Coordinates of C-alpha atoms and ligand atoms in Angstrom, one line a residue:
X1 CA 0.0 0.0 0.0
X2 CA 1.2 3.5 -0.8
X3 CA 2.6 5.3 2.3
X4 CA 2.1 8.9 2.9
X5 CA 4.9 11.4 2.5
X6 CA 3.0 13.8 4.6
X7 CA 1.7 11.4 7.3
X8 CA -1.0 12.2 9.8
X9 CA -0.7 11.0 13.4
X10 CA -1.6 7.4 14.4
X11 CA -5.3 7.2 15.4
X12 CA -6.2 10.4 13.5
X13 CA -10.0 10.5 13.0
X14 CA -10.8 10.6 9.3
X15 CA -14.5 11.4 8.8
X16 CA -17.4 12.9 6.9
X17 CA -20.2 15.1 8.2
X18 CA -23.9 15.5 7.6
X19 CA -26.9 16.9 9.5
X20 CA -30.3 15.5 10.2
X21 CA -32.5 17.9 8.2
X22 CA -30.2 17.9 5.2
X23 CA -30.2 14.1 4.6
X24 CA -33.1 12.5 6.4
X25 CA -36.1 13.6 4.4
X26 CA -39.7 13.8 5.6
X27 CA -39.2 16.0 8.7
X28 CA -42.1 18.3 8.7
X29 CA -42.3 19.2 12.4
X30 CA -39.4 21.6 12.6
X31 CA -39.0 25.3 12.0
X32 CA -36.9 25.0 8.8
X33 CA -39.7 23.0 7.2
X34 CA -41.9 25.9 8.1
X35 CA -39.4 28.4 6.6
X36 CA -39.2 26.2 3.5
X37 CA -43.0 26.4 3.2
X38 CA -42.6 30.2 3.0
X39 CA -40.5 29.7 -0.1
X40 CA -37.1 30.9 1.4
X41 CA -35.0 28.5 -0.7
X42 CA -33.4 28.4 -4.2
X43 CA -36.2 27.7 -6.7
X44 CA -38.5 27.4 -3.7
X45 CA -37.3 23.9 -3.2
X46 CA -38.5 22.0 -0.2
X47 CA -36.2 19.5 1.5
X48 CA -38.7 16.8 0.7
X49 CA -37.1 13.4 0.6
X50 CA -33.5 14.7 0.8
X51 CA -31.3 11.6 0.9
X52 CA -34.0 9.4 2.5
X53 CA -32.0 8.5 5.5
X54 CA -35.0 8.4 7.7
X55 CA -36.9 5.9 5.5
X56 CA -34.0 3.5 5.3
X57 CA -31.2 4.8 3.1
X58 CA -28.9 5.8 6.0
X59 CA -27.7 2.2 6.2
X60 CA -26.5 2.0 2.6
X61 CA -24.7 5.4 3.0
X62 CA -23.0 4.0 6.1
X63 CA -21.6 1.3 3.9
X64 CA -20.3 4.1 1.7
X65 CA -18.5 5.6 4.7
X66 CA -16.8 2.3 5.2
X67 CA -15.9 2.1 1.5
X68 CA -14.2 5.5 1.9
X69 CA -12.3 3.9 4.8
X70 CA -13.4 6.7 7.2
X71 CA -13.3 5.9 10.9
X72 CA -15.9 8.4 12.2
X73 CA -19.0 10.3 11.0
X74 CA -20.5 13.5 12.4
X75 CA -24.3 13.3 12.2
X76 CA -27.0 15.2 14.0
X77 CA -30.3 14.2 15.6
X78 CA -33.5 16.2 15.2
X79 CA -34.9 17.5 18.4
X80 CA -38.4 17.7 16.8
X81 CA -38.4 14.0 16.0
X82 CA -37.3 13.0 19.5
X83 CA -39.7 15.5 21.3
X84 CA -42.5 16.1 18.8
X85 CA -44.6 17.8 21.4
X86 CA -43.4 19.4 24.6
X87 CA -42.4 16.7 27.1
X88 CA -43.6 13.9 24.8
X89 CA -40.8 11.6 23.7
X90 CA -41.1 9.6 20.5
X91 CA -39.7 6.1 21.2
X92 CA -40.1 5.1 17.6
X93 CA -37.9 7.9 16.4
X94 CA -35.4 7.1 19.2
X95 CA -35.4 3.5 17.9
X96 CA -34.7 4.7 14.4
X97 CA -31.7 6.7 15.5
X98 CA -30.5 3.7 17.6
X99 CA -30.6 1.6 14.4
X100 CA -28.6 4.2 12.5
X101 CA -26.0 4.4 15.3
X102 CA -25.8 0.7 15.6
X103 CA -25.2 0.3 11.9
X104 CA -22.4 2.9 12.1
X105 CA -20.7 1.1 14.8
X106 CA -21.0 -2.3 13.1
X107 CA -19.3 -0.7 10.1
X108 CA -16.4 0.4 12.3
X109 CA -17.5 4.1 12.2
X110 CA -17.3 6.0 15.5
X111 CA -20.4 8.3 15.6
X112 CA -20.3 11.9 16.7
X113 CA -23.7 13.3 17.5
X114 CA -24.5 17.0 17.1
X115 CA -27.4 17.8 19.3
X116 CA -28.4 21.1 17.7
X117 CA -27.8 21.7 14.0
X118 CA -30.0 24.7 13.0
X119 CA -33.4 23.1 13.3
X120 CA -35.8 23.3 16.3
X121 CA -39.2 21.7 17.0
X122 CA -41.8 24.0 15.5
X123 CA -43.5 24.2 18.9
X124 CA -40.5 25.9 20.4
X125 CA -41.4 29.0 18.3
X126 CA -44.4 29.5 20.5
X127 CA -42.1 29.5 23.5
X128 CA -39.8 32.2 22.0
X129 CA -37.3 29.8 20.6
X130 CA -33.7 30.7 21.4
X131 CA -34.6 34.2 22.6
X132 CA -35.7 33.1 26.0
X133 CA -34.0 31.4 29.0
X134 CA -36.8 28.8 29.1
X135 CA -35.4 27.3 25.9
X136 CA -32.1 26.6 27.7
X137 CA -34.1 24.4 30.2
X138 CA -36.0 22.7 27.5
X139 CA -32.9 22.0 25.5
X140 CA -31.3 20.6 28.6
X141 CA -34.1 18.1 29.0
X142 CA -33.8 17.0 25.4
X143 CA -30.1 16.6 25.8
X144 CA -30.6 14.4 28.9
X145 CA -33.0 12.3 27.0
X146 CA -30.6 11.9 24.1
X147 CA -27.7 10.9 26.3
X148 CA -29.9 8.3 28.1
X149 CA -31.1 7.0 24.8
X150 CA -27.9 6.9 22.8
X151 CA -25.1 7.1 25.4
X152 CA -24.3 3.4 25.0
X153 CA -23.7 3.9 21.3
X154 CA -22.0 7.3 21.3
X155 CA -19.4 9.1 23.5
X156 CA -18.5 12.0 21.2
X157 CA -21.0 14.9 21.4
X158 CA -21.1 18.2 19.7
X159 CA -23.6 20.4 21.5
X160 CA -24.3 23.2 19.0
X161 CA -23.4 23.7 15.4
X162 CA -22.3 27.2 14.5
X163 CA -24.1 29.6 16.7
X164 CA -23.3 32.6 14.5
X165 CA -24.4 31.0 11.3
X166 CA -27.7 30.0 12.9
X167 CA -28.1 33.6 14.1
X168 CA -27.2 35.1 10.7
X169 CA -29.4 32.7 8.7
X170 CA -32.4 33.8 10.7
X171 CA -31.4 37.4 10.7
X172 CA -30.8 37.9 7.0
X173 CA -33.4 35.7 5.4
X174 CA -35.5 34.1 8.0
X175 CA -37.4 37.4 8.2
X176 CA -39.5 36.7 11.2
X177 CA -39.2 33.1 12.2
X178 CA -36.8 33.2 15.1
X179 CA -35.3 36.7 15.4
X180 CA -37.8 38.9 13.7
X181 CA -35.0 40.5 11.6
X182 CA -33.8 42.6 14.6
X183 CA -30.0 42.8 14.8
X184 CA -30.1 42.6 18.6
X185 CA -31.8 39.3 18.3
X186 CA -28.6 37.9 16.6
X187 CA -26.7 38.5 19.8
X188 CA -29.5 37.3 22.0
X189 CA -29.8 34.0 20.2
X190 CA -26.1 33.4 20.5
X191 CA -26.1 34.2 24.2
X192 CA -28.8 31.6 24.9
X193 CA -27.2 29.1 22.6
X194 CA -24.0 29.4 24.6
X195 CA -25.9 29.0 27.8
X196 CA -27.5 25.9 26.2
X197 CA -24.0 24.6 25.5
X198 CA -22.8 25.1 29.1
X199 CA -25.9 23.3 30.4
X200 CA -25.5 20.5 27.9
X201 CA -21.9 20.0 28.8
X202 CA -22.7 19.6 32.4
X203 CA -25.6 17.3 31.8
X204 CA -23.7 15.0 29.3
X205 CA -20.9 14.6 31.8
X206 CA -23.3 13.9 34.7
X207 CA -24.8 11.1 32.7
X208 CA -21.7 9.9 30.9
X209 CA -18.6 10.9 32.7
X210 CA -16.2 9.7 30.0
X211 CA -18.0 11.6 27.2
X212 CA -16.0 13.9 25.0
X213 CA -18.0 17.1 24.5
X214 CA -17.4 20.1 22.3
X215 CA -19.0 22.8 20.1
X216 CA -18.6 23.5 16.4
X217 CA -17.6 27.1 15.6
X218 CA -17.6 28.5 12.1
X219 CA -14.7 30.7 11.4
X220 CA -14.2 32.6 8.2
X221 CA -10.9 34.0 7.1
X222 CA -11.9 37.7 7.2
X223 CA -9.5 40.0 5.4
X224 CA -9.8 43.7 4.6
X225 CA -10.4 44.3 0.9
X226 CA -7.7 47.0 0.9
X227 CA -5.3 46.5 3.9
X228 CA -4.3 50.1 3.6
X229 CA -7.8 51.4 3.9
X230 CA -8.5 52.0 7.6
X231 CA -12.3 51.6 7.2
X232 CA -11.8 48.2 5.6
X233 CA -9.4 47.1 8.3
X234 CA -12.0 48.2 11.0
X235 CA -14.8 46.5 9.1
X236 CA -12.8 43.3 9.0
X237 CA -12.2 43.5 12.8
X238 CA -15.8 44.0 13.5
X239 CA -16.8 41.0 11.3
X240 CA -14.3 38.7 12.9
X241 CA -15.4 39.7 16.4
X242 CA -19.1 39.5 15.7
X243 CA -18.9 36.2 13.8
X244 CA -16.6 34.3 16.1
X245 CA -14.3 36.3 18.4
X246 CA -17.2 37.2 20.7
X247 CA -18.2 33.5 21.2
X248 CA -14.7 32.3 21.6
X249 CA -14.0 35.0 24.3
X250 CA -17.2 33.9 26.1
X251 CA -16.2 30.2 26.0
X252 CA -12.7 31.0 27.2
X253 CA -13.4 33.6 29.9
X254 CA -17.1 33.6 30.6
X255 CA -17.2 37.2 29.5
X256 CA -20.1 38.1 27.1
X257 CA -19.4 41.3 25.3
X258 CA -21.8 41.6 22.3
X259 CA -21.5 44.5 19.9
X260 CA -25.1 45.5 20.6
X261 CA -27.0 44.6 23.8
X262 CA -26.4 43.9 27.4
X263 CA -23.0 42.6 28.6
X264 CA -22.9 39.8 31.0
X265 CA -20.8 37.1 32.6
X266 CA -21.6 33.5 32.0
X267 CA -19.3 31.8 34.6
X268 CA -20.8 28.3 33.9
X269 CA -19.3 28.5 30.3
X270 CA -15.7 28.4 31.5
X271 CA -14.1 24.9 31.1
X272 CA -16.9 23.4 29.0
X273 CA -14.8 22.1 26.2
X274 CA -13.2 18.7 26.0
X275 CA -12.3 19.7 22.4
X276 CA -13.2 22.6 20.1
X277 CA -14.6 22.1 16.6
X278 CA -13.6 24.3 13.7
X279 CA -15.9 24.6 10.7
X280 CA -13.8 26.3 8.0
X281 CA -14.8 27.0 4.4
X282 CA -13.7 30.4 3.0
X283 CA -12.1 33.8 3.0
X284 CA -14.2 36.9 2.7
X285 CA -12.6 40.2 1.9
X286 CA -14.5 42.9 3.7
X287 CA -15.0 46.4 2.3
X288 CA -16.8 49.3 3.9
X289 CA -19.2 50.6 1.3
X290 CA -22.1 52.3 3.0
X291 CA -23.7 53.5 -0.3
X292 CA -23.6 50.1 -1.9
X293 CA -24.8 48.1 1.0
X294 CA -27.0 49.8 3.5
X295 CA -28.7 46.5 4.5
X296 CA -25.6 44.8 5.9
X297 CA -24.3 47.8 7.9
X298 CA -22.4 49.1 4.9
X299 CA -20.2 46.0 4.5
X300 CA -19.5 44.2 1.3
X301 CA -18.0 40.7 1.3
X302 CA -16.3 39.8 -1.9
X303 CA -13.8 37.3 -3.4
X304 CA -10.7 38.6 -5.1
X305 CA -11.4 37.9 -8.8
X306 CA -7.9 36.3 -9.3
X307 CA -8.5 33.7 -6.6
X308 CA -10.5 30.5 -7.0
X309 CA -13.9 31.0 -5.5
X310 CA -17.2 29.2 -5.1
X311 CA -20.6 30.3 -6.4
X312 CA -21.7 34.0 -5.8
X313 CA -21.7 34.9 -2.1
X314 CA -19.8 31.8 -1.1
X315 CA -16.4 33.5 -0.9
X316 CA -12.9 32.4 -1.7
X317 CA -11.1 29.1 -1.5
X318 CA -8.2 29.9 0.8
X319 CA -6.3 27.1 2.6
X320 CA -4.1 29.4 4.5
X321 CA -7.2 30.6 6.4
X322 CA -7.4 27.2 8.0
X323 CA -4.0 27.8 9.6
X324 CA -4.9 31.4 10.6
X325 CA -8.0 30.2 12.4
X326 CA -6.3 27.3 14.0
X327 CA -3.8 29.7 15.4
X328 CA -6.6 31.9 16.8
X329 CA -8.1 28.9 18.5
X330 CA -4.8 27.8 19.9
X331 CA -4.2 31.2 21.5
X332 CA -7.4 30.8 23.5
X333 CA -7.8 27.1 24.2
X334 CA -5.6 24.3 25.4
X335 CA -7.8 21.4 24.2
X336 CA -7.7 19.1 21.2
X337 CA -9.1 20.5 18.0
X338 CA -11.3 18.7 15.5
X339 CA -12.0 20.1 12.1
X340 CA -15.8 19.4 12.3
X341 CA -16.5 20.7 8.7
X342 CA -14.5 21.7 5.7
X343 CA -15.7 21.4 2.1
X344 CA -16.6 23.2 -1.1
X345 CA -19.8 23.7 -3.1
X346 CA -19.0 22.5 -6.6
X347 CA -21.4 20.4 -8.6
X348 CA -18.9 19.3 -11.2
X349 CA -16.2 18.4 -8.7
X350 CA -13.7 20.5 -10.7
X351 CA -12.1 22.2 -7.6
X352 CA -12.8 19.6 -4.9
X353 CA -9.6 17.5 -5.3
X354 CA -7.4 20.6 -5.2
X355 CA -9.4 21.9 -2.3
X356 CA -9.0 18.7 -0.3
X357 CA -5.2 18.4 -0.9
X358 CA -4.5 22.1 -0.3
X359 CA -6.5 22.1 3.0
X360 CA -5.1 18.8 4.2
X361 CA -1.6 20.0 3.4
X362 CA -2.3 23.1 5.5
X363 CA -3.5 20.9 8.3
X364 CA -0.5 18.6 8.1
X365 CA 1.7 21.7 8.4
X366 CA -0.3 22.8 11.5
X367 CA 0.2 19.4 13.1
X368 CA 4.0 19.6 12.4
X369 CA 3.9 22.9 14.3
X370 CA 2.5 21.2 17.3
X371 CA -1.2 21.9 16.9
X372 CA -3.3 19.2 18.7
X373 CA -5.5 18.4 15.8
X374 CA -7.2 15.0 16.3
X375 CA -9.6 14.7 13.4
X376 CA -11.1 15.9 10.1
X377 CA -14.7 15.7 9.0
X378 CA -15.2 16.5 5.4
X379 CA -18.5 18.2 4.5
X380 CA -20.1 16.2 3.1
X381 CA -20.4 12.5 2.5
X382 CA -23.2 13.0 0.0
X383 CA -24.9 15.8 -1.8
X384 CA -27.8 17.0 0.4
X385 CA -30.3 19.8 1.0
X386 CA -28.3 23.0 1.4
X387 CA -30.6 25.2 3.6
X388 CA -31.5 28.3 1.7
X389 CA -29.7 27.1 -1.5
X390 CA -31.9 24.0 -1.5
X391 CA -30.8 21.6 -4.3
X392 CA -29.1 24.2 -6.4
X393 CA -26.6 22.5 -8.7
X394 CA -24.0 25.1 -7.6
X395 CA -24.3 23.9 -4.0
X396 CA -23.4 20.3 -4.1
X397 CA -20.9 19.3 -1.4
X398 CA -20.7 15.5 -1.6
X399 CA -17.9 13.1 -2.1
X400 CA -20.8 11.2 -3.6
X401 CA -23.0 12.8 -6.2
X402 CA -26.7 12.2 -5.6
X403 CA -29.4 12.1 -8.3
X404 CA -32.3 13.3 -6.2
X405 CA -34.9 11.8 -8.5
X406 CA -33.5 8.3 -8.6
X407 CA -31.6 8.5 -5.3
X408 CA -28.6 7.0 -7.1
X409 CA -25.2 7.8 -5.6
X410 CA -22.0 8.0 -7.6
X411 CA -18.6 8.3 -6.1
X412 CA -16.8 11.4 -7.3
X413 CA -13.1 11.6 -8.2
X414 CA -12.7 13.7 -5.0
X415 CA -14.2 10.8 -3.1
X416 CA -11.7 8.4 -4.6
X417 CA -8.9 10.7 -3.7
X418 CA -10.2 11.0 -0.1
X419 CA -10.2 7.2 0.2
X420 CA -6.7 7.1 -1.2
X421 CA -5.5 9.7 1.4
X422 CA -7.1 7.7 4.3
X423 CA -5.6 4.5 3.0
X424 CA -2.1 6.1 2.8
X425 CA -2.5 7.7 6.2
X426 CA -2.0 11.2 4.7
X427 CA -0.9 12.9 1.5
X428 CA 1.6 11.4 -0.9
X429 CA 4.0 13.5 -2.9
X430 CA 2.2 12.4 -6.0
X431 CA -1.1 13.8 -4.7
X432 CA 0.4 17.1 -3.8
X433 CA 2.2 17.4 -7.2
X434 CA -1.0 16.5 -9.1
X435 CA -3.5 18.6 -7.3
X436 CA -1.9 21.3 -5.0
Ligands
FCB1 C1 -22.2 24.9 7.3 C2 -23.4 24.1 7.9 C3 -23.7 22.8 7.2 C4 -23.6 23.0 5.7 C5 -22.3 23.7 5.3 C6 -22.1 23.9 3.8 O1 -22.3 26.3 7.7 O2 -23.1 23.8 9.2 O3 -24.9 22.4 7.6 O4 -24.7 23.7 5.2 O5 -22.2 24.9 5.9

């Protein structure tokens, strides 16, 4: 077997990632379904059948994880399926998740469960969703139920996926569903999500002392469009702070200092990470342009035209940003780091192999520099429902292509390459020469 010239450490976790609503299909009791009904997606697409994991296809895709030689998979469970009405637990849904987790373990794949990946039970909206402290209590009860139900099958837990993206999605396009389009609500939602994380951390450890618990934070490589323009530099600083710095500071010190709204201390947040998850996708260059962009506080995010970039609004493909953000994490936390998401929207697979090699090479360098990186979860195993972008052909992230009419999966060249990397235990010189 080919051996890596740029080897990753023994026991490194090689994985893929998905989330419940994006792959399961048929979930109509959550708030994203409701948002979909309002036509907030590309081509007004509804998630519909998605990848049909709920109705039975998860098991065949688990075989695909094994074919790729991955050793772990990050999935999420849907709160609305487990608790369809307040304080009513659905044992049939719990049994379905148990079947999926059991199949994963039988295939040699260690599951990571994300407890909150953007969706909420629709009934939570009536209780004020993530804008009220009562939701922290309700979330905690759901978390306890999840650990009691799945703790024998899973010991790796991610409490919350991307608090800031959740906040932004709702703010920019969700109109009124969870934040009412009020910028203060962005900060309020994140505040309660962080409190939810702290409670979940304590509850999981109470029920499962050996569990490894973390959170997935999205970090963009924010750069000023013109580094000599003072306004652009300031705009970049504001974005980095609002999008991730503010959360990381709270997780590290318990100090909550939002840009708008009440400051607070959340002492229970300190020391609630057994690992920290980084979701990294792109660079955005920030320009202060108040006349062009009144709706986003005068900020424009744009790719540099001479750099490879994704579809409009997606930003720039920029592997160095992975290192920049890892360094940021390292300055604040002394815990293992997992790359909980990294990937590229690209229906024709043209850029994905290069993306993979460039980012893994950057990761390899970071490990050489002593960064405690324990695993990498590629987003995503298969094409799936991409939130507001729905099934747009520009927003396909899978190592497997999915034909959503026939549900046929086809392994992409990037998938073959990922398998080769895992088999070799890292990158070979040939891979780097061919793709990087
Ligand atoms: C992340 C989300 C994930 C997926 C990728 C492309 O922000 O966590 O669900 O949509 O982006």
